[in-house]
XYZ file of C-alpha atoms in Angstrom:
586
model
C 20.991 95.763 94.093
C 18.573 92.482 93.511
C 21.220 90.330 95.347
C 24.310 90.252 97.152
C 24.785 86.671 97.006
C 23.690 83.549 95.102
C 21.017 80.961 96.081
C 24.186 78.388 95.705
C 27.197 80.297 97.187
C 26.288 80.911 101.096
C 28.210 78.704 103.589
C 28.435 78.203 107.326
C 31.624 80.788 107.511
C 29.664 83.463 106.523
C 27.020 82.845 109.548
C 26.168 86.108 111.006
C 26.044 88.217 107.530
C 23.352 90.207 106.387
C 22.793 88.988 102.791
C 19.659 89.685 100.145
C 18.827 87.221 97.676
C 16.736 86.860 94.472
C 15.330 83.423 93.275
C 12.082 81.123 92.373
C 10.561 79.444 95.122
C 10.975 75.926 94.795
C 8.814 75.150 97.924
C 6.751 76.192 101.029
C 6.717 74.146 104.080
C 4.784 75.360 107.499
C 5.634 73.506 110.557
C 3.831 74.838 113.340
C 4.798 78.648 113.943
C 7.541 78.518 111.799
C 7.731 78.601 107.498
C 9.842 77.452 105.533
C 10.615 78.105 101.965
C 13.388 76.999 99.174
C 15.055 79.702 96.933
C 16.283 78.494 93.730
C 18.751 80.002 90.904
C 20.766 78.872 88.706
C 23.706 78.449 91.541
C 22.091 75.883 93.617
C 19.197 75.918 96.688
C 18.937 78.085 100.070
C 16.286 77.191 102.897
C 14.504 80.674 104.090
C 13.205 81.302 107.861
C 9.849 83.157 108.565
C 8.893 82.763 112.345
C 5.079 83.996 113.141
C 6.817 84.792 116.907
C 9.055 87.352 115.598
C 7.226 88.855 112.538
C 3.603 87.590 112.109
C 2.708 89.440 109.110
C 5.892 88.654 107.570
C 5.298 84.779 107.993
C 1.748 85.437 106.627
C 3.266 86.729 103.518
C 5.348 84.170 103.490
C 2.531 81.346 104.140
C 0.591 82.795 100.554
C 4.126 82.146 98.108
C 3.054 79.901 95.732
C 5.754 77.532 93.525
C 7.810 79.461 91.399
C 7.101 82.881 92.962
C 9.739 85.580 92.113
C 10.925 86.858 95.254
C 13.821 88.773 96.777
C 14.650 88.942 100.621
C 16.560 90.278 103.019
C 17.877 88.526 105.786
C 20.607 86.700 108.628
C 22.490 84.211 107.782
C 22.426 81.290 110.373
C 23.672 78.233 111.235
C 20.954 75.208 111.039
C 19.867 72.864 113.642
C 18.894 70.294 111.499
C 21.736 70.122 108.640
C 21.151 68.594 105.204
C 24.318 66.569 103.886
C 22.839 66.612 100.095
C 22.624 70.532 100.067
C 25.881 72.650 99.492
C 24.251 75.254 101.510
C 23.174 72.702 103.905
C 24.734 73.782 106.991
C 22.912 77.454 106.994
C 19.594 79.106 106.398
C 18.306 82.462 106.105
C 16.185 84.238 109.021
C 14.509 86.614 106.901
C 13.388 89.963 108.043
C 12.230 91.372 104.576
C 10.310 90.154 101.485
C 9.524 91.586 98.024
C 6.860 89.745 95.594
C 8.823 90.588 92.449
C 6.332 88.317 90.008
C 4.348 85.983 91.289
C 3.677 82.484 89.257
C 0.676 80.799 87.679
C 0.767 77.273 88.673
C 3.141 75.910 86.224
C 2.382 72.877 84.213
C 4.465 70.209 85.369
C 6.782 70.291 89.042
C 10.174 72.322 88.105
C 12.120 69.349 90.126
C 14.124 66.771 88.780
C 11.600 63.622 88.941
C 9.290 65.777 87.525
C 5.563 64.919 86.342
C 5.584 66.161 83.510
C 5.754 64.363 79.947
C 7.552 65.094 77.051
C 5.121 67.272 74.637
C 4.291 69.110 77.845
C 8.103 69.756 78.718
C 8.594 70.858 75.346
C 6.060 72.973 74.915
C 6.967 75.179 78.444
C 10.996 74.261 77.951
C 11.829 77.415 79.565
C 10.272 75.748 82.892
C 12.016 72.745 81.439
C 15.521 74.554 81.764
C 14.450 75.581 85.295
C 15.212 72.130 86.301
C 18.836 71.294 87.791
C 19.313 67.961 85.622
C 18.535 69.940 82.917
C 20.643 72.782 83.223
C 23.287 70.894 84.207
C 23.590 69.562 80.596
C 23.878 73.239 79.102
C 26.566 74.043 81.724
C 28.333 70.773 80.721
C 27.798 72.094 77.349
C 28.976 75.480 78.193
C 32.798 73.725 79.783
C 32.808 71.599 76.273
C 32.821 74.455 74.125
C 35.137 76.356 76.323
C 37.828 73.664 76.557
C 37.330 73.429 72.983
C 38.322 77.308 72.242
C 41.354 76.901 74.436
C 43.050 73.470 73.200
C 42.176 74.618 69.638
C 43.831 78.309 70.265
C 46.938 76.630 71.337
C 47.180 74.875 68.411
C 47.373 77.829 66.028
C 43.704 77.392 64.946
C 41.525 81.091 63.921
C 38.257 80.602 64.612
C 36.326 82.379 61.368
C 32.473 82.120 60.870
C 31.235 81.709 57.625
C 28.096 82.416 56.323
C 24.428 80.919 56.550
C 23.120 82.093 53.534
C 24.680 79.898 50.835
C 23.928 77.850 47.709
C 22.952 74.543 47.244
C 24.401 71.676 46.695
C 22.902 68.651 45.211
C 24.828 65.891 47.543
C 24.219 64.382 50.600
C 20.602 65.273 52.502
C 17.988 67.585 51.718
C 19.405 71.249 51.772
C 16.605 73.918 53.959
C 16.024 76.724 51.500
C 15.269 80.275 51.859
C 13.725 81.777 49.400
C 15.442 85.414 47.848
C 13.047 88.430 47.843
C 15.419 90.568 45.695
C 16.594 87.898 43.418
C 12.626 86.188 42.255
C 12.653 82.677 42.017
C 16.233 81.890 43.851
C 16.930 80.634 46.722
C 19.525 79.990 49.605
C 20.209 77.248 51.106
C 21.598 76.846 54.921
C 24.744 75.109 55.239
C 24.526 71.188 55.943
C 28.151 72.113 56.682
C 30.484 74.720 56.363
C 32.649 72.126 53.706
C 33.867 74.067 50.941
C 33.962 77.346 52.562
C 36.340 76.131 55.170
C 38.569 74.527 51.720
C 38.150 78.312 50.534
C 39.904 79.245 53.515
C 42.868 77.161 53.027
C 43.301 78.361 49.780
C 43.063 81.889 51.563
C 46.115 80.958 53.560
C 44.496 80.678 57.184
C 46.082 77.525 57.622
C 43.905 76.500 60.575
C 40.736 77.130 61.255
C 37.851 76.201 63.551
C 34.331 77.648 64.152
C 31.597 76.204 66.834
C 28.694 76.358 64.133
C 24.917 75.721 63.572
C 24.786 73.048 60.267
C 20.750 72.169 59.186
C 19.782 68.741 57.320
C 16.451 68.341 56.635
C 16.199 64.675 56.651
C 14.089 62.448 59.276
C 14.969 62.438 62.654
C 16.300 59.950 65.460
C 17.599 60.271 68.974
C 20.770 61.587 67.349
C 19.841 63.807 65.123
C 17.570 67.194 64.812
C 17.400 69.407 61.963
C 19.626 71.780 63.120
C 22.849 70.606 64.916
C 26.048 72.270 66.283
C 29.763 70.944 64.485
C 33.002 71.977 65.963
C 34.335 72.748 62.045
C 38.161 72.048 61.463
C 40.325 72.399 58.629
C 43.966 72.424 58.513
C 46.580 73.206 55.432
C 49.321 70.764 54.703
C 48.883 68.016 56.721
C 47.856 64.301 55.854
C 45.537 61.659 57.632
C 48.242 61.185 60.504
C 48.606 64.816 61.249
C 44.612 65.473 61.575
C 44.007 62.076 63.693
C 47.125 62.828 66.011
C 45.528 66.296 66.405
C 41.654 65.566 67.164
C 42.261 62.213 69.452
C 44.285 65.012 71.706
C 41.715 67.521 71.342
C 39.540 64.111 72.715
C 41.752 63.364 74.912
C 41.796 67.037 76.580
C 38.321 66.713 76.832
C 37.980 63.566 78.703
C 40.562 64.853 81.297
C 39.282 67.997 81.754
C 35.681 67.612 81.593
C 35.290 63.883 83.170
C 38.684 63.928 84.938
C 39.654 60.234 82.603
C 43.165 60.457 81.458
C 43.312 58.299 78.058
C 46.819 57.190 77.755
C 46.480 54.285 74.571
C 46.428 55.471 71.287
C 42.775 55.384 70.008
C 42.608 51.708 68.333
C 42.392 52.165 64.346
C 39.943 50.108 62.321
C 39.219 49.806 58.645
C 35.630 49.949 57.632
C 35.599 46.525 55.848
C 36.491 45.116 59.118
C 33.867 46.773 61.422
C 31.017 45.746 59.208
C 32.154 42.371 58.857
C 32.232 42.291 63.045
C 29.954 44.523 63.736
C 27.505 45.319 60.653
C 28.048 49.176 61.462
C 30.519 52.096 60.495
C 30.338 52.981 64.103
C 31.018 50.037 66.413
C 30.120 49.936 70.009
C 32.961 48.178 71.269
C 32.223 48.102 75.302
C 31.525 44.733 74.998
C 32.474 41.629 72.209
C 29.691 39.772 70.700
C 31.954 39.865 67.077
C 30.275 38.376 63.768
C 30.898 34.923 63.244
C 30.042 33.853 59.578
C 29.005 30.843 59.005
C 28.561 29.936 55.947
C 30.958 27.358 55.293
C 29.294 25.535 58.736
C 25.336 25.933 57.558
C 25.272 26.392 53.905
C 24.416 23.238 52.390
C 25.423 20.869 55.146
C 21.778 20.216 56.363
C 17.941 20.152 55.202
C 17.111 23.966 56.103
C 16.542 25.941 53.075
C 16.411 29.459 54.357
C 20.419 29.172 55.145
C 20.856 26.442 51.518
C 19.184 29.807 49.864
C 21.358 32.654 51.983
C 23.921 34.510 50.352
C 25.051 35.551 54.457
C 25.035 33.387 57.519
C 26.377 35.146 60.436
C 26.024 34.736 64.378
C 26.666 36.287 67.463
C 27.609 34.178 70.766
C 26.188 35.547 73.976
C 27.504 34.554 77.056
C 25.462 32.583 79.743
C 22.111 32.877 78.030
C 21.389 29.330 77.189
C 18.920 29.763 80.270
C 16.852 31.864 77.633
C 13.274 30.806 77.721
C 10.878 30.210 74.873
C 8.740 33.441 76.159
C 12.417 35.257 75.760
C 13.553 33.615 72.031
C 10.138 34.752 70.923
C 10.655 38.320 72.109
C 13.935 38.297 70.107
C 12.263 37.338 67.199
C 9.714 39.458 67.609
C 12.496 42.372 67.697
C 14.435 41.626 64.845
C 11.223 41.231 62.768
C 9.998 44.548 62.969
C 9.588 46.908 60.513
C 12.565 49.158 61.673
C 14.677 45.843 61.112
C 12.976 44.149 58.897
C 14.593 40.354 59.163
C 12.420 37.628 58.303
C 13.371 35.467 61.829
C 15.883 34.282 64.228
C 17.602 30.744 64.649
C 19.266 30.008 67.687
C 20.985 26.540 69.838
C 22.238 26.467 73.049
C 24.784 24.675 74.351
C 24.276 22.390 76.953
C 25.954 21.826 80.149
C 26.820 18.278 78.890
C 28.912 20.160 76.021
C 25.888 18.824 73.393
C 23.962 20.976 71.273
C 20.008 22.110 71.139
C 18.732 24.401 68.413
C 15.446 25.645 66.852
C 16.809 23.726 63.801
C 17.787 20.939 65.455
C 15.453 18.635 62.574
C 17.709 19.603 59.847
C 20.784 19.220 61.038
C 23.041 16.398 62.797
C 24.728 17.067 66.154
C 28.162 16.498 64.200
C 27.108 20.094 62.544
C 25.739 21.542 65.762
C 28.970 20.779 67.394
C 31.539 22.321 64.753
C 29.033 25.283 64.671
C 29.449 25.409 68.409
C 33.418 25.388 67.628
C 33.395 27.951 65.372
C 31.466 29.950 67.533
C 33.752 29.275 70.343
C 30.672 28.939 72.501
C 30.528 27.026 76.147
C 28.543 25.092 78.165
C 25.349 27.710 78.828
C 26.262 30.142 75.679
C 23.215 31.235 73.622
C 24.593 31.511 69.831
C 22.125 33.470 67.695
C 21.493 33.076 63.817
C 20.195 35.399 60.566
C 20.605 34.868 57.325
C 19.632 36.498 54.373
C 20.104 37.590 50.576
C 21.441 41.080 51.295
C 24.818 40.329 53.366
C 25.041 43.873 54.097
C 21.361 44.338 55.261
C 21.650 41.210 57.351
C 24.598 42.389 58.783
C 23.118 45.793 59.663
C 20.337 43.352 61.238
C 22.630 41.293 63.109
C 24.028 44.699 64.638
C 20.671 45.768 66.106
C 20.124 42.113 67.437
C 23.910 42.795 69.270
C 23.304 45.786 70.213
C 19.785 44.882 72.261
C 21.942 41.923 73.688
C 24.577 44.660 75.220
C 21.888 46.314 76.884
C 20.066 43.074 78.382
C 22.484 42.068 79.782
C 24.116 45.510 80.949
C 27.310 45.612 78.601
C 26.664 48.981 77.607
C 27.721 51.313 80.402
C 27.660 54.669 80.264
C 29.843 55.356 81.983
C 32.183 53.364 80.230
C 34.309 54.848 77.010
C 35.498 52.616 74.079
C 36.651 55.257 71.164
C 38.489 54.498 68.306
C 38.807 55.513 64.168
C 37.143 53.832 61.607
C 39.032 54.382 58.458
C 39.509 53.527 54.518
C 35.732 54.094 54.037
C 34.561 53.624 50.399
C 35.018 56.075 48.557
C 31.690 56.025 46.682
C 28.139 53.853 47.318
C 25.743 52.871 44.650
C 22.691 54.707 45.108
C 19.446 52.775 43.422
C 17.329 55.605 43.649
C 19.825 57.282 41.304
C 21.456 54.895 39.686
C 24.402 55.722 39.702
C 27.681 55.946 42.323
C 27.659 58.239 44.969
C 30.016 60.233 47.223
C 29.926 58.480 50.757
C 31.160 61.450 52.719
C 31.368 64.184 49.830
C 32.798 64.838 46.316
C 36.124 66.599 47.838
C 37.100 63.830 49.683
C 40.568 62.386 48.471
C 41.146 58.774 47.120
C 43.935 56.802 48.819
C 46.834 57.020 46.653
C 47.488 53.979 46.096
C 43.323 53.145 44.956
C 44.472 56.777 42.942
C 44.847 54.347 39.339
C 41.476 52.331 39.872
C 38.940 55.471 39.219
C 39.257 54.714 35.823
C 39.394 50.993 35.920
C 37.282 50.076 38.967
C 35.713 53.126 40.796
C 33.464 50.861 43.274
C 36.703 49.815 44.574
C 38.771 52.878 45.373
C 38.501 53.904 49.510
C 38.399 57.404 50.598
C 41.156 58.883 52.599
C 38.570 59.252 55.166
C 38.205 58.835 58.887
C 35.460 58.569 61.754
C 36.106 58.689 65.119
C 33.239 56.073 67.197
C 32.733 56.531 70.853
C 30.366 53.858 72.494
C 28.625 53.391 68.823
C 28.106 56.812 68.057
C 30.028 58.527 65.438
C 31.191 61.980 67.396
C 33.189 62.870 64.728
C 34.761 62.493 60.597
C 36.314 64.268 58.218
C 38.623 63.183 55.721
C 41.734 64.440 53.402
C 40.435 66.802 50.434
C 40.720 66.547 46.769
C 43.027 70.301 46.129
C 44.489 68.991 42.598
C 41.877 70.368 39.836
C 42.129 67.285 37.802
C 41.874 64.811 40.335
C 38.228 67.118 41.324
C 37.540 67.233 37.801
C 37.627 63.214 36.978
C 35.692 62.849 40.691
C 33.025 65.022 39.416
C 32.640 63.042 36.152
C 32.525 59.362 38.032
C 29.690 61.036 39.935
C 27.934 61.679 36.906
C 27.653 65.662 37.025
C 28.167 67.633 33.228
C 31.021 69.739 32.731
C 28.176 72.695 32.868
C 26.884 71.338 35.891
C 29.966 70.942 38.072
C 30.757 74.281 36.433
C 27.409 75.549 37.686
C 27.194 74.066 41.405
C 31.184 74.351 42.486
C 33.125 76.458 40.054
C 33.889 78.557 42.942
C 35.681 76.133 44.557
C 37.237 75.106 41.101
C 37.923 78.543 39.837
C 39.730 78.741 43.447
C 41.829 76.036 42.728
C 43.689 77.130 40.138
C 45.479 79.825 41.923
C 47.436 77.410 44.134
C 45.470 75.165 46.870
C 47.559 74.115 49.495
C 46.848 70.202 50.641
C 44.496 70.212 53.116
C 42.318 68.179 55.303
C 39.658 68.081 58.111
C 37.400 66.867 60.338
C 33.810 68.237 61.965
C 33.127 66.886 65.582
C 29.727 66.470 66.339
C 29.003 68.838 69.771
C 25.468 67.761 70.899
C 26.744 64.043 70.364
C 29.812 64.671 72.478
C 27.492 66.467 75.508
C 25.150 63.659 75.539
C 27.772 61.093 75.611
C 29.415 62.820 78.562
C 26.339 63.730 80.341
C 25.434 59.915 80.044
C 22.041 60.927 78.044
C 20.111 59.099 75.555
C 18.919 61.583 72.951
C 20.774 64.503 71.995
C 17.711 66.661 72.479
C 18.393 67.229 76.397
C 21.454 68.973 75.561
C 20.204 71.785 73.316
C 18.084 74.465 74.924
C 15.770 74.510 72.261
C 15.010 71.568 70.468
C 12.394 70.127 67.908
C 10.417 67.067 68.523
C 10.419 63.788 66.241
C 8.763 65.492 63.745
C 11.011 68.459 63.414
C 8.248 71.065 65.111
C 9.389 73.472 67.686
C 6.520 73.177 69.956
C 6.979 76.193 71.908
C 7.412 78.406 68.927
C 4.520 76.200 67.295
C 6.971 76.772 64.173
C 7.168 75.866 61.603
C 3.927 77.595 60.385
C 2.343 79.303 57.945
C 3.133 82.778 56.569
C 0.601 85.570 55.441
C 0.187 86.172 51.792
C 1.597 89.166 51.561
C 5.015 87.395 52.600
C 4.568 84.721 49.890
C 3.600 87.620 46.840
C 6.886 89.521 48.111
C 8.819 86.438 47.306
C 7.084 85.870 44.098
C 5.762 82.175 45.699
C 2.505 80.680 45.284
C 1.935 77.380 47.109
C 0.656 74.394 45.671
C -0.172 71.739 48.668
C -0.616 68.298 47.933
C -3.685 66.236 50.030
């Protein structure tokens, strides 16, 4: 056999044992007669003994492995003089009295350790050296527990886990679909599954009554630290239930998670919030509420009682009050500016007035406005001696909102608010049920077109459709949406009269869903969901920035797989068997 033991497992009570191991070496250190070298695998790190005294050819051999040699050896196990605390394994080493070269290594590109020197193209590009690398591994293992704690709290539940296909059709909502084009059916195509959403419906209608899958979902739409063209969902759907019965359900499944994976019992109830009220506070759908820093608006304080036209003109006035940063230099101000004016934000500036230690006032707009004003805006902004309160305006109150967020959100981190370590979840619910889209024209589906009205908004899709909010629900964990879903349309009508507020022809609904309709006439049970995002929840657990470090194989910002060097271009004989000829733009 390769190995009788792993490079992680061997401890100072099994001292004396002949073992043989099989690993990478990590490193070679000679001191004086004796070498030294650390076997890696996946389990952890063992120190190796060659001693020129006892076996000088042996050491010799030993002296010429280079880093990331595959090697296997035979050997003592023994206690060590000189013990390291930070090493499970640190207590022992390995006298070896045999070695086998199993493949040796090129020098890699970059040092397989976890303060590592190389960048991120270069990490990319080798990411099977990458995945060599303990912090990195660690995240798929973390991964690994997720998914596996997953299977078992869902199984107890009653849930069948059912995969559903990848090659389906498209669908005209929501992002761009992939496509794959159809050899044996000319000039059709596939299209891979943004989400599994109306086969899972299917399978309520089929009776299954609960079921899950752990699936691979593609978007092709541009990509940010959370996001990558293809993603993994934990897919739910469950018959007969309403909103209650799904949220009760998922915060326990979130619940489980956190005490099983980062040992944090959550005892609360998950706070709910509607979505009105977390874009008036926060200017996002997905809160991060670690730390306050709530919207103030202030129109009734700025509008019109002073000289300063930008806020006379502003259809939105809001401000955020952060605490103790009054100190704020000029150098400092200007770098806020400067934030909130670039392009990804796109405000126009920044006001701002501190408040003194002698209670008074001083703002960047102090010229237009008495101290009487300054002081009730301090009020209303229940600010205190050495409190920074910070200002935007604009037309757009949602787009300044979404502004203001980005300005709070860069606060929280300046001055540490936003933890990692540190969990605020919660639901954001009664979403809209449709936005106006002006590249369209016309209303769209928020979440999708199967997503059920609120009853009681049930009477206003033929009065006042802007108005009607979705039975839907999010669930937000540090400002990150892990999670939504919502409570389906399963009355024909009801789908019917959605379809025609989103502006799709009879013929057209007919054409794109009468699957799902056709299903629906032979008795669909209620039904609701909700699709947890995987990668999100890893990276929030693992305390990681980009959901990228979490999936084994990722694509880079611009949705290449540098490793693969895909996507690329096919041969011509591939595009004449799919009946495609290519007509590239400059």
């Amino acid at each position: 056999m390769f190995r009788t033991n792993t490079c992680g497992e061997l401890r100072l009570a099994d001292a004396g044992k002949t073992v043989t191991l099989a690993g990478w070496v990590q490193r070679v250190r000679k001191m004086g007669g004796m070498t030294f070298v650390d076997l890696r695998d996946r389990y952890g790190i063992t120190q190796l003994v060659f001693n020129e005294e006892v076996n000088d050819a042996l050491c010799a051999r030993a002296n010429k492995l280079g880093r990331e040699d595959v090697i296997q050896i035979k050997g003592e196990v023994n206690e060590r003089e000189s013990k390291n605390k930070n090493l499970p394994t640190g207590e022992i080493e390995i006298i070896v009295s045999e070695l086998t070269v199993l493949n040796a290594s090129v020098t890699p590109p970059f040092t397989i350790e976890d303060n590592t020197d190389g960048g991120d193209d270069i990490r990319m590009k080798y990411r099977y050296l990458d995945l060599r690398r303990a912090c990195v591994r660690k995240n798929l293992e973390l991964r690994h527990q997720m998914t596996m704690e997953v299977r078992r709290y869902l199984d107890s539940k009653g849930f069948l886990e059912i995969e559903t296909p990848m090659l389906i059709g498209s669908t005209p909502e929501g992002a761009r679909d992939f496509v794959v084009p159809s050899r044996m059916n000319p000039g059709q195509f596939y299209a891979l599954p943004q989400s599994p959403q109306t086969l899972k419906q299917l399978l309520m209608v089929a009776g299954m009554d609960r079921y899950f899958q752990i699936v691979k979902c593609f978007r092709d739409e541009d990509l940010r630290a959370d996001r990558q063209p293809e993603f993994t969902q934990i897919d739910c759907e469950m018959s007969f239930v309403e909103q209650e019965d799904v949220i009760a359900l998922f915060e326990g499944m979130a619940k489980h998670l956190f005490r099983t994976i980062r040992g944090i019992e959550l005892t609360e109830p998950f706070p709910r919030m509607p979505w009105s009220e977390a874009m008036r506070l926060y200017g996002s759908d997905k809160p991060d509420t670690r730390f306050g820093m709530e919207f103030v608006e202030l129109m009734d304080v700025l509008k019109g009682t002073g000289e300063f036209s930008v806020f006379n003109d502003a259809s939105y006035i809001g401000g955020i009050c952060v605490p103790g940063c009054a100190s704020y230099t000029r150098k400092q101000l200007d770098q806020l500016t400067d934030f909130v004016k670039r392009s990804q934000i796109g405000a126009k500036g920044l006001v701002y007035a501190r408040v003194q230690e002698d209670g008074s006032v001083k703002s960047s707009v102090d010229k237009f406005y008495t101290q009487e004003v300054l002081l009730r805006l301090k009020e209303t902004m229940k600010a205190v001696p050495g409190d920074l309160i910070l200002i935007m305006s604009g037309e757009d109150a949602m787009k300044t909102r979404k502004q203001l967020c980005e300005l709070r959100l860069e606060m929280g981190t300046r001055l540490g608010l936003r933890d990692k370590n540190k969990f605020s979840l919660l639901w954001v619910v009664d979403f809209p049920m449709f936005e106006w889209s002006e590249e369209e024209g016309r209303l769209m589906a928020m979440h999708h077109p199967f997503t059920h009205p609120k009853d009681e908004d049930i009477p206003l899709l033929d009065s006042n459709p802007a108005a009607v909010r979705a039975d839907a629900y999010d669930m937000v964990c540090n400002g990150v949406e892990v999670g939504g879903g919502s409570i389906r349309i399963h009355d024909p009508e009801l789908q019917d009269k959605m379809f025609k507020i989103l502006g799709f022809t009879e013929e057209r609904a007919q054409e794109q869903f009468g699957f799902l309709m056709n299903a629906f006439k032979y008795g669909a049970p209620p039904h609701g969901g909700l699709a947890y995002g995987l990668d999100r929840w890893v990276s929030l657990f693992a305390g990681l920035d980009s959901i990228r470090d979490c999936i084994a194989f990722p694509k880079n910002n611009s949705g290449r797989d540098v490793m693969l060097d895909a996507p690329s271009y096919i041969d011509q004989k591939q595009l004449d068997e799919l009946s495609l000829a290519l007509d590239l733009k400059d």
